CSV table of C-alpha atoms in Angstrom, one decimal:
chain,number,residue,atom,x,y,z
A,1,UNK,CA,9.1,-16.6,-25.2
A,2,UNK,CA,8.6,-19.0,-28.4
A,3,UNK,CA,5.2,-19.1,-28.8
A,4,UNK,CA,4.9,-23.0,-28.0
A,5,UNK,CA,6.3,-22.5,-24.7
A,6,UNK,CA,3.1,-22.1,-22.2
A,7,UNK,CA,5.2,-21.4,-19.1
A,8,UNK,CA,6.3,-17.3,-19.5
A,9,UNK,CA,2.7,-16.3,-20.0
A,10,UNK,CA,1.1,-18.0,-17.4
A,11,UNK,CA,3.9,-16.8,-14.8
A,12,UNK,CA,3.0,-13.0,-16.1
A,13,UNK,CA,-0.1,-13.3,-16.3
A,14,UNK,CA,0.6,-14.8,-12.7
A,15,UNK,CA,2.5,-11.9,-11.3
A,16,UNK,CA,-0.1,-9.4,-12.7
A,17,UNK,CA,-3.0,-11.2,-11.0
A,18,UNK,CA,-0.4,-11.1,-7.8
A,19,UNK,CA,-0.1,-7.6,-7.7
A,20,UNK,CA,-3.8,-6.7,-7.8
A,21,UNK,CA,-5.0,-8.9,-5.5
A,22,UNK,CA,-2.6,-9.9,-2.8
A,23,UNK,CA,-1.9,-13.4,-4.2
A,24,UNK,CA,-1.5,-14.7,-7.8
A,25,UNK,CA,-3.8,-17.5,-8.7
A,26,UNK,CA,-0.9,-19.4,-8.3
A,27,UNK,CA,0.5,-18.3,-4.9
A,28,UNK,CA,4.3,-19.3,-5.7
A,29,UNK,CA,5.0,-16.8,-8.5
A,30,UNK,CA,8.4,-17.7,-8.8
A,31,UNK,CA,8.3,-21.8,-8.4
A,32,UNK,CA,5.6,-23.3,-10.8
A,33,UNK,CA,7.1,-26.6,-10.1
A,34,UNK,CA,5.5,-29.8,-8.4
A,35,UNK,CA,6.9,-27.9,-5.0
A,36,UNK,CA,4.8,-24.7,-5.3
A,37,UNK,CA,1.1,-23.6,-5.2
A,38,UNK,CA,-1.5,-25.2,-7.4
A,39,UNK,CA,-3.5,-22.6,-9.3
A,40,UNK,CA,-6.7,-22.1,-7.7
A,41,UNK,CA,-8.1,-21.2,-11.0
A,42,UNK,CA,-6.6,-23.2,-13.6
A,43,UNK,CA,-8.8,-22.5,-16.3
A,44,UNK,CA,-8.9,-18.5,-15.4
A,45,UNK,CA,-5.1,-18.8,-16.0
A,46,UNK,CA,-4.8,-20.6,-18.9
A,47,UNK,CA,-7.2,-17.3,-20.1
A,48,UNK,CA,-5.2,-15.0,-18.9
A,49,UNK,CA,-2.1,-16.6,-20.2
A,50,UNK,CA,-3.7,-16.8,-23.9
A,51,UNK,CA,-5.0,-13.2,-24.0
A,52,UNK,CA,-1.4,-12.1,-22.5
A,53,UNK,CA,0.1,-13.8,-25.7
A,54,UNK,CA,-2.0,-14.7,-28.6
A,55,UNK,CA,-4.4,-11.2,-28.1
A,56,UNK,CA,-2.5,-8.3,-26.6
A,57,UNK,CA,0.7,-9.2,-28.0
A,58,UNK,CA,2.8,-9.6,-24.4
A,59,UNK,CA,1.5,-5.9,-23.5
A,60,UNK,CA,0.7,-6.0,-19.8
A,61,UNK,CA,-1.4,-2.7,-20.1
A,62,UNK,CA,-4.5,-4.1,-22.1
A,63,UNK,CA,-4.2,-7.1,-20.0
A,64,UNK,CA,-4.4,-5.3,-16.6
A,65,UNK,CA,-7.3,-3.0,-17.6
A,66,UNK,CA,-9.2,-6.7,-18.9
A,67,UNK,CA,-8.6,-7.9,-15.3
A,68,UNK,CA,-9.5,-4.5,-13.3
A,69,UNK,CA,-13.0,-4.1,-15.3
A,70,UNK,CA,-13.7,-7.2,-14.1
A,71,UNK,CA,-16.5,-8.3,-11.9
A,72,UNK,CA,-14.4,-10.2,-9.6
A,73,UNK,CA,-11.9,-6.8,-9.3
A,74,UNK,CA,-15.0,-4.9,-8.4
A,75,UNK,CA,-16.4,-6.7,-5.8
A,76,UNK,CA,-16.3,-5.5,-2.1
A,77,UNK,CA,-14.3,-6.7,0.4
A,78,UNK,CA,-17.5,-7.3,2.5
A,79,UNK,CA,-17.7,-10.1,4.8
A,80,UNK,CA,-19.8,-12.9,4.7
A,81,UNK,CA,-20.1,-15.6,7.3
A,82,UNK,CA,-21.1,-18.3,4.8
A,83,UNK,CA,-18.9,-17.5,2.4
A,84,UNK,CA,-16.1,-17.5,5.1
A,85,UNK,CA,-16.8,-21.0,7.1
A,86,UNK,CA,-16.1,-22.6,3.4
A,87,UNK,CA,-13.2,-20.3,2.1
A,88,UNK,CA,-11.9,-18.6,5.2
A,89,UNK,CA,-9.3,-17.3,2.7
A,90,UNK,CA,-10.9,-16.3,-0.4
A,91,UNK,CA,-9.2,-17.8,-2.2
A,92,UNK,CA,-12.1,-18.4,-4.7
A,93,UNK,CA,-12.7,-14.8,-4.8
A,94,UNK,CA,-16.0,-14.8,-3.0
A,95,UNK,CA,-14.8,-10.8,-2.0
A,96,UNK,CA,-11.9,-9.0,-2.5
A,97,UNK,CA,-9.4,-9.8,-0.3
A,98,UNK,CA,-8.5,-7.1,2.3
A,99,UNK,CA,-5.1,-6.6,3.0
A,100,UNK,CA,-3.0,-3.5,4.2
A,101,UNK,CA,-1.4,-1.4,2.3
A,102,UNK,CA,3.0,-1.9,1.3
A,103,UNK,CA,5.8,0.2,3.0
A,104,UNK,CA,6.3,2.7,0.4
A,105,UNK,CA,2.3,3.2,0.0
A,106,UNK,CA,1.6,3.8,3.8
A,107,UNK,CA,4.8,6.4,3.4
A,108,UNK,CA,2.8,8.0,0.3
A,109,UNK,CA,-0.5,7.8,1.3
A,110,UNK,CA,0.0,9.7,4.8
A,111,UNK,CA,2.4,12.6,2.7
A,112,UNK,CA,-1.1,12.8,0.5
A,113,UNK,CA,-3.3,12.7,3.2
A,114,UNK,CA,-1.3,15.1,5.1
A,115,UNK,CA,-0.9,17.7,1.5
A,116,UNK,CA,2.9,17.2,1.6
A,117,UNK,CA,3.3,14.8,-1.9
A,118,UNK,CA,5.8,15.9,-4.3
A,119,UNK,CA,4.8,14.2,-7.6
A,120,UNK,CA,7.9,15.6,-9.3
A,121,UNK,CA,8.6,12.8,-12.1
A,122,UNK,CA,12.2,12.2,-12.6
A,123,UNK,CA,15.2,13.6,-12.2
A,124,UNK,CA,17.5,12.0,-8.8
A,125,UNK,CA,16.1,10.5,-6.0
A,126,UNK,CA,16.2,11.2,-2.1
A,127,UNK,CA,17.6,9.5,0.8
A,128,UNK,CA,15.7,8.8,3.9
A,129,UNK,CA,19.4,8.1,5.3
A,130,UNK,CA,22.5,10.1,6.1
A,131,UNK,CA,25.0,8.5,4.3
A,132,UNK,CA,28.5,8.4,6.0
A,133,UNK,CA,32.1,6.6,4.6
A,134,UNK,CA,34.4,5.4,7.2
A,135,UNK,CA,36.5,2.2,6.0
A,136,UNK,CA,32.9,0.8,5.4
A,137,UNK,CA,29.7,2.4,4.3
A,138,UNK,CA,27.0,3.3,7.2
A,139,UNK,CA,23.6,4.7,6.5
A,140,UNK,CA,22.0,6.4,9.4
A,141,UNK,CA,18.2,6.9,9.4
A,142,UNK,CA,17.3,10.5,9.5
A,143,UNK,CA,15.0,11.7,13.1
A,144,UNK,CA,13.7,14.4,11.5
A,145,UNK,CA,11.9,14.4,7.5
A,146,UNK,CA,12.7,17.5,5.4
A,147,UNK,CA,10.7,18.7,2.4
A,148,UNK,CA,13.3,17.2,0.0
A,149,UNK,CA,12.0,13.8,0.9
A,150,UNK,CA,8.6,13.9,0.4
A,151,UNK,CA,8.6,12.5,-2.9
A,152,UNK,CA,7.2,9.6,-3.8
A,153,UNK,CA,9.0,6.3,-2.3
A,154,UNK,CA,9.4,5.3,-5.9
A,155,UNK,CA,12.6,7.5,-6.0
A,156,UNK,CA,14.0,6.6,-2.6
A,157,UNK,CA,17.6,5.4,-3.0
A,158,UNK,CA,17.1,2.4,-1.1
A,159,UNK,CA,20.5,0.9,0.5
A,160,UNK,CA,21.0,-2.8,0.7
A,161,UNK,CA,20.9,-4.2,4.1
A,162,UNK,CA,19.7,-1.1,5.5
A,163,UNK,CA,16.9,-0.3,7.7
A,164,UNK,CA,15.1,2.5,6.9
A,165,UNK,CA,12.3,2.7,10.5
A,166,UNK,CA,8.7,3.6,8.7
A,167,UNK,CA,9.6,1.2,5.3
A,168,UNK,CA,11.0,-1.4,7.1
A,169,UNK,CA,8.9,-1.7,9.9
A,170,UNK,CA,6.5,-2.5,7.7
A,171,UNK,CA,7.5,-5.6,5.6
A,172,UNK,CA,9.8,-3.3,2.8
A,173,UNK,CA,12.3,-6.1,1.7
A,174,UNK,CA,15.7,-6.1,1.8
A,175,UNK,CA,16.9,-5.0,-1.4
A,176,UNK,CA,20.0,-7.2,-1.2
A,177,UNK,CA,17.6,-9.8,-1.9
A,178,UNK,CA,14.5,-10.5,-4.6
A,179,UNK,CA,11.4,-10.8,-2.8
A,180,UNK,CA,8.6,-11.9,-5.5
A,181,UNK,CA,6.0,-12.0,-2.8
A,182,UNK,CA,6.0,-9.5,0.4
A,183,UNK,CA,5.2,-10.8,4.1
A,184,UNK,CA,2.6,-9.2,6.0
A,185,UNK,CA,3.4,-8.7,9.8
A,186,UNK,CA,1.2,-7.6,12.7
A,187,UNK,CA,4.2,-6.0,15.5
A,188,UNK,CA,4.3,-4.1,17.9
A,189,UNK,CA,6.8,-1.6,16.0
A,190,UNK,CA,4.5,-1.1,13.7
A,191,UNK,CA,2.1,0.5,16.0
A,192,UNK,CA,4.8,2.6,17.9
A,193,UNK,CA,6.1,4.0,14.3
A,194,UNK,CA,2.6,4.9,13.8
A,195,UNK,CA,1.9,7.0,16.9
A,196,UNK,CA,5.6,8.1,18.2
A,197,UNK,CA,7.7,8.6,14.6
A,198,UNK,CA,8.6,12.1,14.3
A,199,UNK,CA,7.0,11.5,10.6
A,200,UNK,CA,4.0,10.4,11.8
A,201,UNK,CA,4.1,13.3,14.4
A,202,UNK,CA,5.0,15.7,11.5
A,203,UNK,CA,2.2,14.6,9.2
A,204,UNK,CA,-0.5,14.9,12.0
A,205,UNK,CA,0.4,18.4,12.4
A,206,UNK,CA,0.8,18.9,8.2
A,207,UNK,CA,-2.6,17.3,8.4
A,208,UNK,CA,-4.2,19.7,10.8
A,209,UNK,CA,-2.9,22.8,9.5
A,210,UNK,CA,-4.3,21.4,5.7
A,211,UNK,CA,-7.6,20.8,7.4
A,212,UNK,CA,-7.6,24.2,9.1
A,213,UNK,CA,-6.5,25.8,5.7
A,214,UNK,CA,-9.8,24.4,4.3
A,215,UNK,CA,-12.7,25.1,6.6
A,216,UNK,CA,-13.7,26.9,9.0
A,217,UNK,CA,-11.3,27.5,12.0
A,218,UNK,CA,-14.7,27.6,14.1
A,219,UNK,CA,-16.2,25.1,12.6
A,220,UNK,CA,-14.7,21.7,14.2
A,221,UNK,CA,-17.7,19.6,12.4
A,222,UNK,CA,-16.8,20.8,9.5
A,223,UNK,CA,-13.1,20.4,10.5
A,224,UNK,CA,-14.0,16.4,11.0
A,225,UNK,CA,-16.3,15.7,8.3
A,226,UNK,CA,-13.3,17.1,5.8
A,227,UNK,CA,-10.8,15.1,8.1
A,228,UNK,CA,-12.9,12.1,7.1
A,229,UNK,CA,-13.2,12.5,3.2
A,230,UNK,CA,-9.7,13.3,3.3
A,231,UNK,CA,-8.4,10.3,5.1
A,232,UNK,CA,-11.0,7.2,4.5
A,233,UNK,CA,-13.0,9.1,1.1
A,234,UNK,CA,-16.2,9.1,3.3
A,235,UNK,CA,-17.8,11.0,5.8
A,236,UNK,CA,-18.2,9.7,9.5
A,237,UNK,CA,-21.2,8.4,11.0
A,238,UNK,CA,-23.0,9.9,13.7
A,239,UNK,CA,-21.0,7.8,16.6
A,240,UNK,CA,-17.7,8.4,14.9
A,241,UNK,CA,-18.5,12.4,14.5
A,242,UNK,CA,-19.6,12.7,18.0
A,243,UNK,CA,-16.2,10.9,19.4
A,244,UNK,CA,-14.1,13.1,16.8
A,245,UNK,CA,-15.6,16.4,18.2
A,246,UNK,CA,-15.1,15.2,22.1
A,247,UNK,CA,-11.0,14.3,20.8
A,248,UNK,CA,-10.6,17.4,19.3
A,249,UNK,CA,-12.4,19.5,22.4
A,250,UNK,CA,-10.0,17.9,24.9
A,251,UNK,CA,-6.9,17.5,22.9
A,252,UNK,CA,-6.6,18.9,19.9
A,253,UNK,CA,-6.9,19.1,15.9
A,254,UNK,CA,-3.1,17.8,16.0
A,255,UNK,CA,-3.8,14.7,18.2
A,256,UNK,CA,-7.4,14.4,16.2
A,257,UNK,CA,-5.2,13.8,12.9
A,258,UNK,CA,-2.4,11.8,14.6
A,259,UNK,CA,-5.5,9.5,15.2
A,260,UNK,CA,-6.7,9.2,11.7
A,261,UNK,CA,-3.0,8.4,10.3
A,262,UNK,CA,-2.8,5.6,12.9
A,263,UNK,CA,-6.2,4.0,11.7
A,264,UNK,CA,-6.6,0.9,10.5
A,265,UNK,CA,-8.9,2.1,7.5
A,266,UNK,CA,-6.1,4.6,6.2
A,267,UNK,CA,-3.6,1.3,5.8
A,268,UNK,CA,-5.8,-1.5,4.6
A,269,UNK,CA,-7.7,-1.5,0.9
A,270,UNK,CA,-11.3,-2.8,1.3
């Protein structure tokens, strides 16, 4: 960190701009060499680098807020065909990139959605695992989800070289290994985790009975249009209500929220 080295910054700044958008403006953050990435802004990191060091003093905070407040941060994830035949990537920031939502924040988000969320700081972690010692160490996932683990994944006591269903299915590294930058798969797992876990099952039906706590038992638009706010932070349009209110004639509140948690809008940021 001597202040005539101009590497450390610009890989912080790096991994901040990572972790906000998807992909650093260099999109190696851990090989700045001749083999990795070339920045697609240089100048923007060179910026960032000097306000990381020279302004805020190596304090990610003030840095983070600079970068959020901005214009570019702000923008919509809204496509544009034009835009897209010349930077099919975005990787000059024409729109926010999309992209879906971690392991651990599809876990919290659906224990939010759903009412559930402990946001207990501190004190010891859970285990989404029964642990078991027999001349080596075996962790086997848990089938059913207690109330004692639905805290935030923040405090899960992860295993190495475990496989922990929801998490895992979903990109969660290894934690025998660093990961600087997370994969982002499309499987067919994911999609059974989604409608056939006994989490996902037991969050529809948390889901329901919060929506049902809330409105008006008789009142299934009201039921939806709260199911919407709830899960997406809008209300549905006129198509969407009238195919809710036929789904939850036919089959259910319960299968009407097991829908919603499998939705593509509840796991991607837009």
């Amino acid at each position: 960190v001597a202040a005539d080295n101009p590497l450390p910054p610009r890989v912080l700044a790096n991994r901040a701009w990572h972790y906000l958008f998807g992909t650093g403006i260099v999109s190696t953050p851990s090989d700045f060499g001749y083999m990795g990435g070339k920045p697609s802004h240089p100048e923007l990191l060179n910026y960032l680098a000097h306000r990381l060091q020279r302004v805020h003093g190596w304090r990610l905070k003030p840095l983070i807020r600079e970068i959020l407040l901005s214009q570019t941060y702000r923008q919509s994830a809204q496509h544009r065909p034009a835009a897209a035949a010349i930077d099919g990537d975005s990787r000059l920031l024409w729109r926010f990139p999309p992209r879906r939502l971690d392991a651990e924040e599809i876990r919290d988000t659906m224990l939010t959605v759903a009412g559930k969320l402990d946001t207990t700081m501190g004190g010891p972690g859970f285990r989404l695992y029964q642990y078991t010692r027999d001349n080596v160490s075996t962790f086997h996932p848990l089938d059913e989800h207690g109330p004692e683990t639905f805290r935030r994944a923040v405090y899960h006591q992860n295993p190495r070289a475990a496989k922990m269903d929801l998490l895992t299915e979903f990109d969660c590294p290894d934690a025998a290994a660093v990961a600087p930058r997370r994969t982002a798969t499309t499987t067919p797992l994911q999609a059974l985790t989604l409608m056939n876990h006994q989490f996902t099952i037991d969050m529809a039906n948390f889901f329901a009975e919060r929506i049902t706590a809330e409105t008006d038992p008789k009142n299934p638009t009201a039921q939806v249009k709260r199911a919407f706010v709830l899960a997406f932070g809008r209300s549905p349009e006129n198509d969407e209500l009238a195919s809710s209110l036929a789904l939850v004639k036919e089959h259910g509140l319960d299968a009407f929220c097991r829908a919603l948690l499998n939705a593509n809008e509840l796991i991607h940021v837009n």
